[in-house]
Short mmCIF file of C-alpha atoms and ligand atoms in Angstrom, two decimals:
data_model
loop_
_atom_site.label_atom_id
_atom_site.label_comp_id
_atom_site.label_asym_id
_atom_site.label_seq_id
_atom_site.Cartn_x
_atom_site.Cartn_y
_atom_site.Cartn_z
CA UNK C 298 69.77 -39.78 62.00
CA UNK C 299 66.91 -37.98 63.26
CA UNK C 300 63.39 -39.45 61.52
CA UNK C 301 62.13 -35.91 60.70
CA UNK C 302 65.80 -35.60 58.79
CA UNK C 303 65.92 -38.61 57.50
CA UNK C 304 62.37 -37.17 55.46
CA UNK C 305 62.71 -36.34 51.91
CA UNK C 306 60.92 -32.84 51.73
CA UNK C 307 60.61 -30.64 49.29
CA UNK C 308 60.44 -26.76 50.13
CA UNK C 309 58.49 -24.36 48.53
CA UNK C 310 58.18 -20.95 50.51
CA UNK C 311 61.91 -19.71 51.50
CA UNK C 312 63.55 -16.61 51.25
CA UNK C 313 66.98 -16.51 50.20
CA UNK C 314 68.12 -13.43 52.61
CA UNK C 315 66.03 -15.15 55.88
CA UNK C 316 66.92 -18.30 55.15
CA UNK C 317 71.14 -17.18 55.92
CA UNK C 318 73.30 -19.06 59.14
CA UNK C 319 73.22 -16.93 61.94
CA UNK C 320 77.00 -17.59 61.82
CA UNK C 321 77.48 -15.86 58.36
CA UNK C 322 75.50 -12.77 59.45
CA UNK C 323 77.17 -12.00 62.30
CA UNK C 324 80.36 -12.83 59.99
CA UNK C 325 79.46 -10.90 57.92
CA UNK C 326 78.33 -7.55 60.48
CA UNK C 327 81.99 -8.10 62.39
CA UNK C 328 83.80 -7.26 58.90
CA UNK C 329 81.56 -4.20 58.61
CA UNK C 330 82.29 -3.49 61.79
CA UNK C 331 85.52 -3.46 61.64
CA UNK C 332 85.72 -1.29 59.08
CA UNK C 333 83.17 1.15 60.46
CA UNK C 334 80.37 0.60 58.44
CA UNK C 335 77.84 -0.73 61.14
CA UNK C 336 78.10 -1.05 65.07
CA UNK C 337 79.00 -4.48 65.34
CA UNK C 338 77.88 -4.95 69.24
CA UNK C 339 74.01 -3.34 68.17
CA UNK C 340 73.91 -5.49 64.85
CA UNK C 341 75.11 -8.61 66.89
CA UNK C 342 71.99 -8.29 69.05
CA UNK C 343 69.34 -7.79 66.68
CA UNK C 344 70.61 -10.85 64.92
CA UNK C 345 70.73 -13.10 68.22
CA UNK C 346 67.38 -11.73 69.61
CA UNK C 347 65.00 -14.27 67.96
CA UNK C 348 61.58 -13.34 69.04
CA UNK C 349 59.93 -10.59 66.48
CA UNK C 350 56.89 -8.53 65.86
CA UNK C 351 55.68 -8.89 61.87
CA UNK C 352 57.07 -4.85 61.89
CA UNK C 353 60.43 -5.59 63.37
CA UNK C 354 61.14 -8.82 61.23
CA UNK C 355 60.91 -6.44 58.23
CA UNK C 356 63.55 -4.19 59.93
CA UNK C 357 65.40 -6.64 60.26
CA UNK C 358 66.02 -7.56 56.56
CA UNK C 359 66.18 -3.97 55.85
CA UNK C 360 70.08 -4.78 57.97
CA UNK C 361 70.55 -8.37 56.36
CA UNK C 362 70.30 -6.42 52.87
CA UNK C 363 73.18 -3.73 54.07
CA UNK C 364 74.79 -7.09 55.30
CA UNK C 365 74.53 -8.63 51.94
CA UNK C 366 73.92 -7.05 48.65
CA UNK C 367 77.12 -7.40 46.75
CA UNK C 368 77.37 -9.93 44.26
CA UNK C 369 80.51 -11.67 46.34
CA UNK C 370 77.69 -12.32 49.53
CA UNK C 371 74.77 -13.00 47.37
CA UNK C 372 77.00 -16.20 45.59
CA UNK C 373 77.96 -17.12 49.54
CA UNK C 374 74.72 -16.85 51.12
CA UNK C 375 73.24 -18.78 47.90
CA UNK C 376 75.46 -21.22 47.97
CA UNK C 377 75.19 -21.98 52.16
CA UNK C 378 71.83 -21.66 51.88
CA UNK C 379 71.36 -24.55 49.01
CA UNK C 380 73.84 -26.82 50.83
CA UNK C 381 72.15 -26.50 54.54
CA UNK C 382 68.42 -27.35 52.97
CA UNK C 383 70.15 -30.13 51.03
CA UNK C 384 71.62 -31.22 54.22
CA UNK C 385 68.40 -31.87 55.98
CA UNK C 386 67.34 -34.09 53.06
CA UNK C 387 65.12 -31.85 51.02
CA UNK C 388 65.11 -33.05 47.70
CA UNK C 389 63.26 -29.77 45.98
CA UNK C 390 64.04 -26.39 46.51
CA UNK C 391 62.11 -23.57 44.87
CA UNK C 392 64.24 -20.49 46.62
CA UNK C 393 62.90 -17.21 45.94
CA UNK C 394 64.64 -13.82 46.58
CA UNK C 395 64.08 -10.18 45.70
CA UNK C 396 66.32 -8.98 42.43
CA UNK C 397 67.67 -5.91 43.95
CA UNK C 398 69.57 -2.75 42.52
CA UNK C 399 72.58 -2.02 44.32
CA UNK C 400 74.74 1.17 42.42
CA UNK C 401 77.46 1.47 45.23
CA UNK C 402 78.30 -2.16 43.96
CA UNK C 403 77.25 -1.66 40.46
CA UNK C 404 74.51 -4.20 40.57
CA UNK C 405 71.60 -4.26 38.78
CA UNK C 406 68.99 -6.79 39.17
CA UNK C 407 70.10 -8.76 36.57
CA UNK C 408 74.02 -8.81 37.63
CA UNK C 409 71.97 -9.86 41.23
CA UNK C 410 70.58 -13.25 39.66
CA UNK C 411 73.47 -14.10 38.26
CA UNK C 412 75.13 -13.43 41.31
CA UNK C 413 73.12 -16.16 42.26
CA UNK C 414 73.09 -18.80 39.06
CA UNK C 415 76.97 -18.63 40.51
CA UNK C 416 76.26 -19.51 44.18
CA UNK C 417 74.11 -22.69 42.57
CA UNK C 418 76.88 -23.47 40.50
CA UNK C 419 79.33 -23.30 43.70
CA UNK C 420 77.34 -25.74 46.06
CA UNK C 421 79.92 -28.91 46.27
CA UNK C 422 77.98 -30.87 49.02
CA UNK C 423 75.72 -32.35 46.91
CA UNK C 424 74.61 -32.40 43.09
CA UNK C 425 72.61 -29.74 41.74
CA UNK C 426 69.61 -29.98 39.25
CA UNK C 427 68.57 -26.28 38.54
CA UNK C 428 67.44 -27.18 34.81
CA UNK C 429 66.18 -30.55 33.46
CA UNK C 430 62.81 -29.84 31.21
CA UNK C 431 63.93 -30.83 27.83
CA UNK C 432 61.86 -28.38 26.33
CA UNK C 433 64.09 -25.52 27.26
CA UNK C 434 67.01 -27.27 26.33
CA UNK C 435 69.07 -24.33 24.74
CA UNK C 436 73.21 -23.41 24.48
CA UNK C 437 72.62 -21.39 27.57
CA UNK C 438 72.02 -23.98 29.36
CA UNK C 439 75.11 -26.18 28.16
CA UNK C 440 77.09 -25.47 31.28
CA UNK C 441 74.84 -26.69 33.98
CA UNK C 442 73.94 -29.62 31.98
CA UNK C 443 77.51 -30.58 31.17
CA UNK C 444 78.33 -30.52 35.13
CA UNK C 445 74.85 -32.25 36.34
CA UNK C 446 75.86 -35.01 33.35
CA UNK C 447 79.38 -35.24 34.21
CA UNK C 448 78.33 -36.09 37.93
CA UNK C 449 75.85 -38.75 36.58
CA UNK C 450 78.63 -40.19 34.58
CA UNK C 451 81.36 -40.61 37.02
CA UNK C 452 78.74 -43.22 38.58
CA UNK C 453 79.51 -40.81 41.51
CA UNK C 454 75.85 -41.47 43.67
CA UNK C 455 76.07 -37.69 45.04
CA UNK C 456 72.97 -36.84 47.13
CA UNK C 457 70.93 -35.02 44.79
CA UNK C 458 68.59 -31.78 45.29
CA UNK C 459 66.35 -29.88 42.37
CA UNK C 460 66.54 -26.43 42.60
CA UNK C 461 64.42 -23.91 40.89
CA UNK C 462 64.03 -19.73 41.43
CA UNK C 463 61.39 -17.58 42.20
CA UNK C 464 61.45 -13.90 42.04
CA UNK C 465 60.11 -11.87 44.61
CA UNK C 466 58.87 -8.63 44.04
CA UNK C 467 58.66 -6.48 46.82
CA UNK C 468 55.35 -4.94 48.08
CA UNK C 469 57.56 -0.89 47.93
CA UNK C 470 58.12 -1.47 44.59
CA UNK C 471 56.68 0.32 42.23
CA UNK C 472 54.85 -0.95 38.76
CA UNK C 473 57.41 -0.55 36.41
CA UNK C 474 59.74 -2.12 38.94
CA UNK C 475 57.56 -5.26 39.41
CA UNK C 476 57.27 -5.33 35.56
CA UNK C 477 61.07 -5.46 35.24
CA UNK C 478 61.53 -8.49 37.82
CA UNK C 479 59.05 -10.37 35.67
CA UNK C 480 60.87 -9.46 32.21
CA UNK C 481 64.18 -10.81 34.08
CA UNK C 482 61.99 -13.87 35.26
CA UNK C 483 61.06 -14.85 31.72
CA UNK C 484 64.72 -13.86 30.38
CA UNK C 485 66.20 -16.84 33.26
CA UNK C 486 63.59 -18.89 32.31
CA UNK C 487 65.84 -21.42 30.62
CA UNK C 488 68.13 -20.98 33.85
CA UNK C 489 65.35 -22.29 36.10
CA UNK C 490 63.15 -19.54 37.10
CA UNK C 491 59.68 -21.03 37.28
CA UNK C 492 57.68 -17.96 38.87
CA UNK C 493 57.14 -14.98 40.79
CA UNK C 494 56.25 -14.56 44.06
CA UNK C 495 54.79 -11.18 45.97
CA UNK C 496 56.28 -10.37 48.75
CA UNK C 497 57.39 -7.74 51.74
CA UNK C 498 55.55 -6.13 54.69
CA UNK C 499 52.43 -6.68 53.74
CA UNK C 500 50.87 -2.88 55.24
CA UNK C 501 52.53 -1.32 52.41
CA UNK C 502 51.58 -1.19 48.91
CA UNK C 503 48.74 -1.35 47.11
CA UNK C 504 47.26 -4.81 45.00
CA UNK C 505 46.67 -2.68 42.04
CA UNK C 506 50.78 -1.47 41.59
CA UNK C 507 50.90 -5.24 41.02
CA UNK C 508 48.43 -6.27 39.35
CA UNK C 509 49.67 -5.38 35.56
CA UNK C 510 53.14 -7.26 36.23
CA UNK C 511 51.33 -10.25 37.74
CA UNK C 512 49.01 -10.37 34.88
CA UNK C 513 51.97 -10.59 32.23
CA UNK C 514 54.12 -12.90 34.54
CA UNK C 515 50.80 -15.48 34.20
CA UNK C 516 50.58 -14.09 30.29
CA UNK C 517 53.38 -15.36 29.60
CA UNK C 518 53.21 -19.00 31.74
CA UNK C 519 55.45 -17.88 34.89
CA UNK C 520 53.15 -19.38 37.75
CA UNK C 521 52.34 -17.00 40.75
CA UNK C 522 52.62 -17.51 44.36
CA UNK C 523 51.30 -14.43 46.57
CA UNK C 524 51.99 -13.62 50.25
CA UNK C 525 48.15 -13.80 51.03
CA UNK C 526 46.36 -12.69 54.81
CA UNK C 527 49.03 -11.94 56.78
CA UNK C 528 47.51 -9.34 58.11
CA UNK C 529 43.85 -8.31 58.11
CA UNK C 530 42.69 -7.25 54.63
CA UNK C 531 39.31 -8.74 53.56
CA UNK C 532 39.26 -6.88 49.95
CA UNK C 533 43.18 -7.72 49.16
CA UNK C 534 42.57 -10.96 50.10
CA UNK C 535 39.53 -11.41 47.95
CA UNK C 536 41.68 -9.70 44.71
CA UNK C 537 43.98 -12.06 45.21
CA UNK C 538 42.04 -15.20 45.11
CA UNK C 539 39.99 -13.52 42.34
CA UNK C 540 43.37 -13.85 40.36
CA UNK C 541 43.52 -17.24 40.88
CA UNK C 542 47.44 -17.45 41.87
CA UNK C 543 49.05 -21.08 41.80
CA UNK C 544 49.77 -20.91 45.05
CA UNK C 545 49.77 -18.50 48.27
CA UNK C 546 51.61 -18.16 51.54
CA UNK C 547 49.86 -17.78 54.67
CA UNK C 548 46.53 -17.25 55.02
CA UNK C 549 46.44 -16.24 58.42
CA UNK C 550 43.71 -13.62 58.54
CA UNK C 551 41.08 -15.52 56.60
CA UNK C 552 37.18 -14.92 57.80
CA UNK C 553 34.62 -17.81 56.77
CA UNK C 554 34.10 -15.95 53.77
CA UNK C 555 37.72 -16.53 52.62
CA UNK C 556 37.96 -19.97 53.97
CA UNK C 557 35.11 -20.76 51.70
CA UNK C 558 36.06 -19.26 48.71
CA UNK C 559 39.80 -20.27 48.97
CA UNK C 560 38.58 -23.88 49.66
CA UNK C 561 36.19 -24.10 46.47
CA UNK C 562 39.55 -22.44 44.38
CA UNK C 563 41.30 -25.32 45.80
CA UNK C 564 44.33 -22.88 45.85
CA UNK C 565 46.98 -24.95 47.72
CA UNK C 566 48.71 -22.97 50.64
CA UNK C 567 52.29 -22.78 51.94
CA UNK C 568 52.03 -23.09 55.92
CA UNK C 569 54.97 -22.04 57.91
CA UNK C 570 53.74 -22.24 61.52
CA UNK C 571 56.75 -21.34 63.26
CA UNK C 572 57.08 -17.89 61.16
CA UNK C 573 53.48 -17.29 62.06
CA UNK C 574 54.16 -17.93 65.90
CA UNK C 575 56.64 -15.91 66.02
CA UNK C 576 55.30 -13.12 64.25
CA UNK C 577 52.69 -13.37 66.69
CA UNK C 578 50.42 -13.21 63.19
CA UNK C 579 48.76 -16.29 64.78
CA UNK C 580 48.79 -15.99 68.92
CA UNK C 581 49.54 -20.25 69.39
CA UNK C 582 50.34 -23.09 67.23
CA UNK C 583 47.04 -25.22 68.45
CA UNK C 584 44.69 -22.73 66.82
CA UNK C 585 46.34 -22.84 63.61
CA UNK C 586 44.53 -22.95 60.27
CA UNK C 587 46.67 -25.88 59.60
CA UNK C 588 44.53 -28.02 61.54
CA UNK C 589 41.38 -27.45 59.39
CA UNK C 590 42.56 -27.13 56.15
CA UNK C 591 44.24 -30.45 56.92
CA UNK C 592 41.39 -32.21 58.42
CA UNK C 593 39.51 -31.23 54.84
CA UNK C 594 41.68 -32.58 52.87
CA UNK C 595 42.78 -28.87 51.11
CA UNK C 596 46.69 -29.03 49.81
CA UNK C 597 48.62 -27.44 51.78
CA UNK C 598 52.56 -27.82 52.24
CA UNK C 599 54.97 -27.02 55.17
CA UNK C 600 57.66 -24.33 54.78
CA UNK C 601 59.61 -22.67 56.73
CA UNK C 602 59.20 -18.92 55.42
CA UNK C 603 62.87 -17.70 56.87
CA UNK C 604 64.73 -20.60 58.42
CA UNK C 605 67.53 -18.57 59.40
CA UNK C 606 65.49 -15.28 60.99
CA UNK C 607 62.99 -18.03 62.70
CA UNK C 608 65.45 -20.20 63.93
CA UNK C 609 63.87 -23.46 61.83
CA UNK C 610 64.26 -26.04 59.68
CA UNK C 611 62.06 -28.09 57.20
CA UNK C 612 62.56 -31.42 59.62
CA UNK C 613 61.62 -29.02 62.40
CA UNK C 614 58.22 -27.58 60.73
CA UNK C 615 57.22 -31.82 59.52
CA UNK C 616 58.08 -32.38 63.51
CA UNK C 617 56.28 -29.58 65.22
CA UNK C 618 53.08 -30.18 62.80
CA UNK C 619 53.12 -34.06 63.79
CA UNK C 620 53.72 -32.92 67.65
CA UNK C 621 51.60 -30.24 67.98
CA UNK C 622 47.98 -31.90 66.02
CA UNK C 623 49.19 -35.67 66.44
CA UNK C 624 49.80 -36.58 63.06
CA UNK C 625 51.90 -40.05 62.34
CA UNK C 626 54.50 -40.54 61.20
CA UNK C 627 52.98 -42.19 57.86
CA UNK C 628 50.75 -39.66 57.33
CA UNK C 629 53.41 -36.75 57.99
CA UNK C 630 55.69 -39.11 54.68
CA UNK C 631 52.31 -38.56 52.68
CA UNK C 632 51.90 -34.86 53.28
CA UNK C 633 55.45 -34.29 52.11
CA UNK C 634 55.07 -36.91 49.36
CA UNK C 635 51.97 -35.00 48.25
CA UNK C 636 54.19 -31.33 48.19
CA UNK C 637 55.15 -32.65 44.76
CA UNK C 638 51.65 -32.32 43.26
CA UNK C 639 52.77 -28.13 43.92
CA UNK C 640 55.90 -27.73 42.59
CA UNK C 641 56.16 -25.11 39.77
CA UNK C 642 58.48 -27.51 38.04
CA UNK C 643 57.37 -29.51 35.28
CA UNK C 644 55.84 -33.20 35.22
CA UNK C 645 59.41 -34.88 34.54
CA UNK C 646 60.86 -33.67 37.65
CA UNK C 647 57.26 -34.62 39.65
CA UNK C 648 58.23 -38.21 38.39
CA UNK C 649 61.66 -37.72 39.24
CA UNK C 650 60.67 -37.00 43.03
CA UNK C 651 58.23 -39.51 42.94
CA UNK C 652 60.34 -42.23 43.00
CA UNK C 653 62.70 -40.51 45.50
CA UNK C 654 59.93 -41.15 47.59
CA UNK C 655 58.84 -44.24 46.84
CA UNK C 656 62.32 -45.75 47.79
CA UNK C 657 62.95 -43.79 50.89
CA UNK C 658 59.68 -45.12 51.90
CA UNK C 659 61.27 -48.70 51.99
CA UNK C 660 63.94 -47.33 54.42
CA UNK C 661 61.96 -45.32 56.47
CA UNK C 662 60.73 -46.83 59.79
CA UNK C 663 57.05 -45.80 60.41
C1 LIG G 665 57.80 -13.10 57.71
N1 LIG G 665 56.94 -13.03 56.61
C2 LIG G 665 57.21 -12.43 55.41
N2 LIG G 665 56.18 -11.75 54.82
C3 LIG G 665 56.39 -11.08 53.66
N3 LIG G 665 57.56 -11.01 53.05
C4 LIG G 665 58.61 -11.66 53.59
C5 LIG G 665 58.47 -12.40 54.79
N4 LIG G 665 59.67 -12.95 55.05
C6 LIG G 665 60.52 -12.55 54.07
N5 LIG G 665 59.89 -11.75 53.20
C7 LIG G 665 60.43 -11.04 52.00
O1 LIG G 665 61.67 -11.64 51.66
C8 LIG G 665 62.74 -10.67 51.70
C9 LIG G 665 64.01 -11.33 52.17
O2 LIG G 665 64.51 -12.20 51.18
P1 LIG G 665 65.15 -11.70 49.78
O3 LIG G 665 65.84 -10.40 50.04
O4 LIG G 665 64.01 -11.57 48.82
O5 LIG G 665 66.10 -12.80 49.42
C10 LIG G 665 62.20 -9.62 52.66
O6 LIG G 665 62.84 -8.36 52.45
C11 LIG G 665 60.71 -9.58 52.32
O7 LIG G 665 60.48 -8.80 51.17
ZN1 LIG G 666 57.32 -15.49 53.02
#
């Protein structure tokens, strides 16, 4: 097996509707098509043509949503998703996706989550932790344990991968709308939501529509990830930092001002190169701000944004870092060993993954 697969990793920053098989979209568009809902031969080639500007990526999911939001595709697209991540040997997934409001189908946001709680509960290619903090233990929870347990039991070794949910809310959204994504975050807490995340084309919108829901979401102890500099925006980015977010994505149009204060925050950031070189948000992958923040030691951990819309993979981020700033193997094992340190999850699980680690690294040739 390829080395970079052969990598435990654990994957913060991925978006359930980018992160779909090329195969299921176009799937997906041909059954639409067929019934005269879309032009299958246009869709076809916006899905297939894989180099985008930031502006037409987010036309792009504007499609993938008419593609997907009905509870049937959302439990399908969950449930691919999951298993293709766990394929490639990433041991923690925190998946985040947009709750969205769909009346044609009669889905709210809430039906939307559970829509996918049920793809979670469908992956069969490997076992599934989505909830193991004792402190949470409640009834609603007595399904997923029952199933994780019964796997343990049967002494059947199943490849294992930790899943947890963060929801998005969407830079068009309005207040009251972001408010309502985080009241459904802390209702699925005990389901394995851990946070929220901001997200969406980052021209549109202002920080201050968020800012209310954000500052309940951290209120109440969800932790905060923000899409941060993807385009130039000195006093955004500055907000942002000012709120002191767990994490954020990005960071690609940082001046030495923001490199400075982000470093002294020691805010850890979620890289995904290949997203940013495609996007053309950063023109090559040798002046990446992945190189610095490395070389000083800030935490940072690889992603891969949209695997599906970029073409990528986890392994394929850990190997283009290690190709492109001549990282070794070893130290490539301790950058995704160190991811744990920024899970949202709580310490038990960090153990947990800790010692995943520590045994692959006695397999592992370096
Ligand atoms: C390329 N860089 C990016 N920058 C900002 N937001 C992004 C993004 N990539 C994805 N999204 C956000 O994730 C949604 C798709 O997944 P879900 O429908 O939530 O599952 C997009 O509509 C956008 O809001
Ligand atoms: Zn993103």
């Amino acid at each position: 097996m390829d080395w970079w697969v052969s990598l435990p990793k654990v994957e913060l920053h991925a978006h359930l509707n980018g992160s779909i098989r090329d195969s299921t979209l176009l799937e997906l568009a041909r059954e639409l098509g067929d019934r005269g809902l879309v032009c299958f031969p246009d869709v076809e080639c916006v899905i297939l043509k894989h180099d985008r500007s930031l502006t037409e990526v987010f036309k792009l999911f504007d499609l993938i949503h008419i593609l997907t939001t009905d509870h049937e595709t959302v439990t399908r697209i969950t449930k691919e998703v999951i298993e293709d991540f766990a394929a490639e040997n990433v041991v923690y997934l925190e998946l985040r996706t947009t709750p969205k409001k769909n009346a044609s189908k009669g889905m709210t946001k809430k039906s939307y989550m559970e829509a996918v709680l049920e793809g979670i509960r469908a992956v069969n290619t490997v076992e599934v932790d989505i909830f193991s903090e004792p402190n949470f233990d409640c009834p609603a929870n007595a399904g997923i344990y029952a199933r994780s347990d019964g796997c343990a039991r049967n002494g059947t070794a199943k490849k294992k991968i930790y899943v947890r949910l963060l929801l998005s809310i969407d830079r068009r959204e309005t207040t009251e709308a972001a408010m309502e994504t985080v009241k459904l975050a802390l209702e699925m807490r005990h389901l394995g939501v851990v946070g929220i995340d901001l997200s969406g084309n980052p021209v549109i919108g202002e920080w201050l529509t968020f800012l209310p829901a954000l500052e309940f979401a951290k209120e109440q102890g969800l932790l905060i990830t923000l899409h941060c500099g993807e385009v130039p925006n000195q006093v955004e980015i500055h907000a942002m930092l000012d709120f002191l977010p767990a994490r954020i994505g990005h960071a690609c149009c940082f001046g030495e001002e923001e490199w400075a204060k982000l470093k002294s925050l020691k805010i850890p950031v979620e890289i995904c190169l290949t997203s940013n070189i495609k996007t053309e948000t950063i023109s090559s992958v040798d002046i990446h701000h992945f190189a610095d923040l490395y070389n000083s030691g800030h935490p940072i951990v690889l992603c891969t944004d949209d695997s599906g819309v970029f073409s990528t993979s986890v392994s394929g981020e850990y190997s283009l870092a290690s190709s492109s700033f001549g990282i070794q193997k070893r130290e490539m094992f301790q950058l995704a060993r160190n991811a744990v340190n920024f899970i949202f999850a709580g310490n038990k699980v960090k153990l947990e993954l800790e010692q995943v680690f520590d045994l692959a690294a006695k397999s592992l040739e370096f």
